[in-house]
XYZ file of C-alpha atoms in Angstrom:
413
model
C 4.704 -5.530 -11.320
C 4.671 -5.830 -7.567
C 7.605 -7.149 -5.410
C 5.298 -9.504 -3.481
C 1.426 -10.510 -5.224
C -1.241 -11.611 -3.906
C -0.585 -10.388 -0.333
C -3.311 -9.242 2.470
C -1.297 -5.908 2.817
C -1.744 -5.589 -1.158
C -5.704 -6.201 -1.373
C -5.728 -2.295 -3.047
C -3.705 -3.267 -6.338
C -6.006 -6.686 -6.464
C -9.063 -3.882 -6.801
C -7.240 -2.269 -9.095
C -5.832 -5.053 -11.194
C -9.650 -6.765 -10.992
C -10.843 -3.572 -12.022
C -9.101 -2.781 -14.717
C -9.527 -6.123 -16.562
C -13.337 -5.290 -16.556
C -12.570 -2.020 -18.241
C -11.181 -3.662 -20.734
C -7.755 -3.415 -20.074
C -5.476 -6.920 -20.764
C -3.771 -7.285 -17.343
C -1.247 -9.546 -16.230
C 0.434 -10.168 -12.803
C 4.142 -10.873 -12.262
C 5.210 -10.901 -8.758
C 9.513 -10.781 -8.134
C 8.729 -13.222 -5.245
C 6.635 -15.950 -5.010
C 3.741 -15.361 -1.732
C 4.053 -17.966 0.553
C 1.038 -20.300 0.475
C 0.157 -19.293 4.148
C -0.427 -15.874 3.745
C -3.116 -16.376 0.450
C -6.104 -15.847 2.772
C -9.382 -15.046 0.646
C -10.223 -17.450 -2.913
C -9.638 -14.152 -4.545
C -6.296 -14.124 -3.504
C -5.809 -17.451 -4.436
C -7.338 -17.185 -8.079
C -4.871 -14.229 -8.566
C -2.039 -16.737 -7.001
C -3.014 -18.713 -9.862
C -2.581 -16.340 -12.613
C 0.357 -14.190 -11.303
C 3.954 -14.679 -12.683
C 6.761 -14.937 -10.295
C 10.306 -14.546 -10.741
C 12.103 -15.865 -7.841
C 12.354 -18.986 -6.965
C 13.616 -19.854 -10.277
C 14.878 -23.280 -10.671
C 17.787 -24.549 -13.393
C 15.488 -24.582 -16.432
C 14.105 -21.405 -15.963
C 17.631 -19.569 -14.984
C 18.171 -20.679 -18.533
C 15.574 -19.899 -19.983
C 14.898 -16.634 -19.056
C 18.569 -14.920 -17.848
C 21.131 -17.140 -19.136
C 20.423 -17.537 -23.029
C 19.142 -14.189 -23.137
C 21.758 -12.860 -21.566
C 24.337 -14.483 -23.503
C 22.240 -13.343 -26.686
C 21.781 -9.356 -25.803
C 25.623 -8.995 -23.565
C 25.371 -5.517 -24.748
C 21.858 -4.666 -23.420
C 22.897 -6.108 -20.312
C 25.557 -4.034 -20.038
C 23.425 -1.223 -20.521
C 21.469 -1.548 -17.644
C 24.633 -2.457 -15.349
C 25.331 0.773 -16.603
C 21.942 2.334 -15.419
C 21.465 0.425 -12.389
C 25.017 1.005 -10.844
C 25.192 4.567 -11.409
C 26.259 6.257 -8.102
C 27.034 2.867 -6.213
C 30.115 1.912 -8.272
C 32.097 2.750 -4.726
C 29.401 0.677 -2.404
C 30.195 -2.799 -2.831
C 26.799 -4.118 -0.711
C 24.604 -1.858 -2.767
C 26.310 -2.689 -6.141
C 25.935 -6.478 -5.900
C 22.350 -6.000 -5.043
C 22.244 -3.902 -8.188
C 23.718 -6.461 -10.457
C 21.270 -8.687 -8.856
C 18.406 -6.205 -10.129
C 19.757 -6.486 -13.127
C 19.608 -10.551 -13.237
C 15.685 -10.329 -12.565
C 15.295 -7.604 -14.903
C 16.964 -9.495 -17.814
C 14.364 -12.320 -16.779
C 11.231 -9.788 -16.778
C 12.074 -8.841 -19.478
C 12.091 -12.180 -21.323
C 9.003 -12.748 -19.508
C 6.952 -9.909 -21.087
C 8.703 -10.546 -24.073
C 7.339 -13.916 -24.646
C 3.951 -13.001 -23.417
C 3.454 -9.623 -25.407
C 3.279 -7.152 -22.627
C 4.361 -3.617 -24.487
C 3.831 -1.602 -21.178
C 5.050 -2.617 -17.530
C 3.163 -0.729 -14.338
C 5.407 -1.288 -11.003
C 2.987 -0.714 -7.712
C 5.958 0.985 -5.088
C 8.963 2.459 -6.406
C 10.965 -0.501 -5.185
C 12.596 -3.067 -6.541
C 9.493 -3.824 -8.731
C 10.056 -0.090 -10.382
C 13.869 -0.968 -10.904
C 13.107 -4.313 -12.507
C 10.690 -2.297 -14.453
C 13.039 0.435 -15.542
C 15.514 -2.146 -16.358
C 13.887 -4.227 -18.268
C 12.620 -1.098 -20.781
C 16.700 -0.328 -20.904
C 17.106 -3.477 -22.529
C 13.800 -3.250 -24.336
C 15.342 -0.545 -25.707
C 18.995 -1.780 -26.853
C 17.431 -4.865 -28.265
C 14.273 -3.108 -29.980
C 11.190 -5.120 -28.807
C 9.811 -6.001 -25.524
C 7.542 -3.789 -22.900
C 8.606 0.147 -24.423
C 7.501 1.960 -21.689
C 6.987 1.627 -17.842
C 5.286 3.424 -15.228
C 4.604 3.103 -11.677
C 2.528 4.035 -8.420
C 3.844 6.372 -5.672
C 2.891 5.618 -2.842
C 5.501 7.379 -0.866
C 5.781 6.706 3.439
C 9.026 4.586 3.221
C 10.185 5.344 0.130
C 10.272 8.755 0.811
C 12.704 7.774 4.141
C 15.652 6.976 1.844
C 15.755 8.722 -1.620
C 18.864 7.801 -2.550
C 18.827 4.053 -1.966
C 15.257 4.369 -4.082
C 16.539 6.172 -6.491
C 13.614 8.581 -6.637
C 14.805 11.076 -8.960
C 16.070 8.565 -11.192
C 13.351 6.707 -11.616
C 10.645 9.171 -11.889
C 12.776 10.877 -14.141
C 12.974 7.745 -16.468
C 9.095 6.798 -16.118
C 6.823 7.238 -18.997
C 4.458 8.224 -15.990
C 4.022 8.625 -12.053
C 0.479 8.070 -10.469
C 0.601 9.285 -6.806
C -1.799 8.352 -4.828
C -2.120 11.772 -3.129
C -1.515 14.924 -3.555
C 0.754 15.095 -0.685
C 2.716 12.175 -2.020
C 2.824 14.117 -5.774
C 4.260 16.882 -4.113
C 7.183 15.470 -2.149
C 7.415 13.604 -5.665
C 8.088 16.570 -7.198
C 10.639 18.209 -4.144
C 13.233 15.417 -5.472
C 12.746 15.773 -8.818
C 13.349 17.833 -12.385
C 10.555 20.090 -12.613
C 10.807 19.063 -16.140
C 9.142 15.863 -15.297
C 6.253 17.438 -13.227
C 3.523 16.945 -15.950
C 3.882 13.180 -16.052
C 2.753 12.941 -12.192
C -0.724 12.237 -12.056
C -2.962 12.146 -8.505
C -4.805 9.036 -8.671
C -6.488 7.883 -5.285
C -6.574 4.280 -4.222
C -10.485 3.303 -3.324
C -12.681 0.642 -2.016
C -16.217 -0.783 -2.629
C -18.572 1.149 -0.792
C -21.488 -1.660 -1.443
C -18.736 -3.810 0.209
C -17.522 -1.218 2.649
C -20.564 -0.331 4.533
C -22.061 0.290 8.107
C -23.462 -2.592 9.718
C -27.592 -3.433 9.577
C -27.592 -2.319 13.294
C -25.380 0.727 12.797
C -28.389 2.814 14.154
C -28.677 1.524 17.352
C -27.106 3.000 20.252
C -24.749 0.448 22.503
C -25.210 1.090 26.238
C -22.696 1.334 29.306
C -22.827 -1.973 29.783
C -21.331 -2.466 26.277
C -17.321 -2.335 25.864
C -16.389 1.116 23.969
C -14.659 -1.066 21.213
C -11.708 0.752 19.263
C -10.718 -1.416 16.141
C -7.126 -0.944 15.174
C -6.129 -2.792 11.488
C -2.795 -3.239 10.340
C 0.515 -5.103 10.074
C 2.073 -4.763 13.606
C 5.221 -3.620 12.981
C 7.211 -0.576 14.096
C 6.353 2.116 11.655
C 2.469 1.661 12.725
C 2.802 2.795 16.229
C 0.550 -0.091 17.925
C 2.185 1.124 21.168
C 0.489 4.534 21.011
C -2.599 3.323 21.220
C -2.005 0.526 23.899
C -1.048 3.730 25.783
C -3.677 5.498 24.594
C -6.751 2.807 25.193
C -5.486 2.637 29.337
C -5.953 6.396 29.558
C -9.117 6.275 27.580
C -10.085 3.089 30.530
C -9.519 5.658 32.961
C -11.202 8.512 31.657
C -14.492 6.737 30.546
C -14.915 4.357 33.501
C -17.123 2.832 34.711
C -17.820 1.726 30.982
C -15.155 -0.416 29.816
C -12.272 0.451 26.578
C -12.112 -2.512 24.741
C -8.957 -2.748 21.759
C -9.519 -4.927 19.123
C -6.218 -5.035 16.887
C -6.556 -7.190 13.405
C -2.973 -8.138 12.011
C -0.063 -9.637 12.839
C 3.784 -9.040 12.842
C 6.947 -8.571 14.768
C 5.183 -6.470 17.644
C 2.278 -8.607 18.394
C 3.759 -10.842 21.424
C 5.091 -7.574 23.023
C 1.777 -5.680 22.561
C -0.091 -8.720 24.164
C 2.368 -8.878 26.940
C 1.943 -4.724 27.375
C -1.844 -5.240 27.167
C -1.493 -7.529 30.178
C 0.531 -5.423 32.240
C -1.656 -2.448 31.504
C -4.689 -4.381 32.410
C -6.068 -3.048 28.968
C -9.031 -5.327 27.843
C -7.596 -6.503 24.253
C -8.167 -8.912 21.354
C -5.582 -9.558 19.251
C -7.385 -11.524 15.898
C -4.186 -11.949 13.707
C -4.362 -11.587 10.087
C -7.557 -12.338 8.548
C -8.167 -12.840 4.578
C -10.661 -9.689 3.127
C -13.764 -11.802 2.637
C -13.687 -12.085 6.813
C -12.553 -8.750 7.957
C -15.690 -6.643 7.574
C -17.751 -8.420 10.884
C -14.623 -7.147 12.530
C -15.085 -3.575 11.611
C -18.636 -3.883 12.387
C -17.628 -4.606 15.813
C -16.000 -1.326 16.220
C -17.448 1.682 17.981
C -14.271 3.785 16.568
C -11.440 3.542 14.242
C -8.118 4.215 15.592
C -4.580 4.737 13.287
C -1.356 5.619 15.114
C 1.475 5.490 11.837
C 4.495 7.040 12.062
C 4.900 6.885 8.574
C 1.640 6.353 5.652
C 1.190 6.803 2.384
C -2.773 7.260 1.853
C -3.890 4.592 4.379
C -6.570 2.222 2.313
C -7.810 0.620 5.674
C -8.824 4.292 7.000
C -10.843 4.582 3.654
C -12.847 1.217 4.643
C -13.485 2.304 8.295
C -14.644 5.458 7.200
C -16.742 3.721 4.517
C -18.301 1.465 7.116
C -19.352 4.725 8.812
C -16.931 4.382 11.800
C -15.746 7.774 13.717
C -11.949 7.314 13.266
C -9.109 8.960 15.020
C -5.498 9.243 12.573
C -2.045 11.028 13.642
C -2.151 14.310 11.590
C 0.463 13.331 8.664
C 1.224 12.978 5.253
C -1.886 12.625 3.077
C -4.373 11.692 6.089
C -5.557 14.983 5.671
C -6.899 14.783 2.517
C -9.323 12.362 3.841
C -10.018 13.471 7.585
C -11.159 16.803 7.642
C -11.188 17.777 11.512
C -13.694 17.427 13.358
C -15.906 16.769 10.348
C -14.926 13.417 8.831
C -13.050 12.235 11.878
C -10.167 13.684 14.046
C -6.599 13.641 14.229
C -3.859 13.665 16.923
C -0.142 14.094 16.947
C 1.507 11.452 15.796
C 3.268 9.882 18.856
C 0.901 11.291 21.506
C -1.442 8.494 23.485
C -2.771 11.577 25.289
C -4.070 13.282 22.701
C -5.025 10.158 20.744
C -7.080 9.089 23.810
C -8.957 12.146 24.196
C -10.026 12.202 20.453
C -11.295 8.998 21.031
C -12.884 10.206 23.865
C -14.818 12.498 22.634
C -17.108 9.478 20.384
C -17.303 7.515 23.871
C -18.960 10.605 25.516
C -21.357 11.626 22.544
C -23.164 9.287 20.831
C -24.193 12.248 18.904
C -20.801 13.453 17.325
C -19.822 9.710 16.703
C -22.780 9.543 14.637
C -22.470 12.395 12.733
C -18.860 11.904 12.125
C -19.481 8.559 11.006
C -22.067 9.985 8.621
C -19.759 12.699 7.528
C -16.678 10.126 6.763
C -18.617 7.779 4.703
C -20.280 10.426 2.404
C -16.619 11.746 2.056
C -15.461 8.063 0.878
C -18.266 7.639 -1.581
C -17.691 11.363 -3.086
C -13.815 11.039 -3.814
C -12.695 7.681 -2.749
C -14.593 4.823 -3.943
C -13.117 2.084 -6.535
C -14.692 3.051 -9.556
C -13.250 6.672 -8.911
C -10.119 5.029 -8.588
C -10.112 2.355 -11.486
C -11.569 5.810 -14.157
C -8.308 7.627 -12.700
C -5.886 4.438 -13.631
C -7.997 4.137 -16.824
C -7.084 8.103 -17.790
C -4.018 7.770 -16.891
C -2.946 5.094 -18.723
C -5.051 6.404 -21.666
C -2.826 9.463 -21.473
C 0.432 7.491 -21.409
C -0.363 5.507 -24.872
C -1.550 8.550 -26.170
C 1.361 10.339 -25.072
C 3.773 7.449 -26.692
C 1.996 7.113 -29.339
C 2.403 10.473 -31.000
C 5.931 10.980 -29.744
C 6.411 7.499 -31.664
């Protein structure tokens, strides 16, 4: 379960989902909104298009179909989770009616998996996917068939913003199971939660193909003055990712390492990108702004880059530092959340204050002075990707996890 699926910001739970079919594992896909058919980029995102469910839009036929009959059938499941999913909102009238709306889709999930023989739902994000998927085991369990237990993936960043409106505690109180995808993100987890519930959170790390992921043919050879320093920035460009930290940023680096030229090359799109553009051209700050591209064109991109450069706000475990670093690019993060657990400073890469184009421009200084220490850093950050951080690390963690959880139900059953 995933609120929006396929989506380029979502390539991670493709991996996974891909990944765990070829252990073995009968996956299926159902997506609460339908992806627009501009933003399917890659043909792997559009053969997992093909096979992914999707609950809204849902015309007449399928209204019946899936919420109206069943709902008329089961009033008293329904009723349960109104129950559930109103708790503490009965007095917020905006947040209750988006509540009964969760429970409409959930009613509909749940006649989905239902009909299709899905005994276990997984929600990636504990957002509205993980309260359709809560739901929908409510009614599961007032009717006495249909998906018996659900789990999900913590991610954390936003969710972590608003607990209540998430309903953290809730929810990873009701889970069969929590994988975080750090151990940062397991621990803030835990800070909102019964302590009683602790054992169920598992760390599981998201990952990426390192044969994929991988430094360029020429990686070896040393670019001259005459060469832009090239600082590759990937992302959606909206708020939360601090694009306008490292605009800042890349005209003090111009300044400190002229003659030779900075050169930003940002890869996304979003609310942001006309205003960066326009910010870029009053800084005089050499830029190229690609837009989104599908996976299957990105990597030629981060071979073009003579550093990595994050500026978040706000990040769960970022997957697109893991493929920089995996491509053996020196990278430059803000020091937060779980970023740590990958960049180790000065060894894997280096960090800055979050907010702070000074100090993110003289990190990125330091690999357009010395060759040397961008090479070794580069070195340092891939061998740390391919010892903890690589896809089949990540598919055997989702495999023991979910091992665990049927075991786990299976003798409490």
């Amino acid at each position: 379960m995933i609120s929006r699926y396929p989506l380029i910001s979502h390539t991670f739970v493709q991996r996974e989902v891909l990944g765990l079919r070829q252990a073995g594992f009968d996956v299926e896909t159902i997506s609460v909104v339908q992806t627009d058919e501009g933003e399917i980029l890659s043909p792997a995102d559009r053969a997992e298009a093909g096979r992914t469910v999707h609950i809204r839009p849902a015309g007449p036929a399928k209204l019946w179909r899936y919420l109206v009959r069943p709902a008329l059938t089961h009033p008293g499941a329904v009723l349960a989770a109104v129950r559930v999913a109103a708790r503490g909102w009965w007095t917020d009238p905006r947040q209750l009616l988006w509540r009964l709306f969760y429970v409409a889709e959930a009613v509909m999930l749940w006649s989905l998996a239902r009909q299709r023989g899905i005994g276990h739902l997984h929600a990636h994000h504990a957002n509205v996917a993980s309260n359709l998927a809560w739901l929908a085991c409510v009614i599961s369990a007032r009717v006495g068939s249909g998906p018996a237990t659900w789990s999900f993936t913590m991610h954390g960043s936003s969710e972590f913003v608003d607990i209540a409106r998430h309903d953290l505690e809730a929810k990873a109180e009701a889970a069969t199971a929590v994988a975080c995808v750090s151990d940062y993100t397991r621990s803030q987890l835990m800070m909102v939660s019964d302590p009683e519930s602790w054992p169920s959170y598992s760390v599981v790390h998201c990952g990426v193909d390192t044969e994929v992921w991988s430094p360029a043919a020429d990686a070896s050879e040393e670019r001259g003055l005459d060469d832009p320093f090239t600082v590759l920035f990937v992302g959606r460009l909206g708020s939360e990712k601090g694009l306008p930290v490292l605009v800042d940023a890349m005209d003090r680096l111009q300044a400190a390492i002229a003659p030779r030229r900075a050169r930003l090359l940002v890869v996304g799109d979003g609310e942001l990108r006309q205003p960066m553009e326009t910010r870029c051209a009053e800084l005089g700050v050499d830029a190229e702004f690609v837009g989104s591209v599908g996976q299957h064109q990105i990597l030629p991109l981060y071979h073009r880059a003579d550093a990595f450069c994050m500026t978040s706000f706000r990040e769960g475990i970022p997957v697109v530092l893991m493929e920089a670093m995996a491509c053996q690019i020196p990278c430059v993060a803000p020091r937060i959340t779980a970023i740590p657990e990958l960049i180790e400073e000065g060894v894997t890469g280096f960090t800055a204050t979050a907010g702070r184009a000074d100090l993110v421009a003289a990190q990125l200084e330091r690999y357009a002075v010395d060759p040397d220490l961008a090479r070794e850093v580069g070195k340092a950050a891939r061998e740390k990707v391919v010892a903890e951080f690589t896809t089949d690390a990540s598919i055997a963690g989702m495999v023991a996890f979910f091992d665990d959880l049927f075991a786990a139900h299976c003798a409490g059953s």
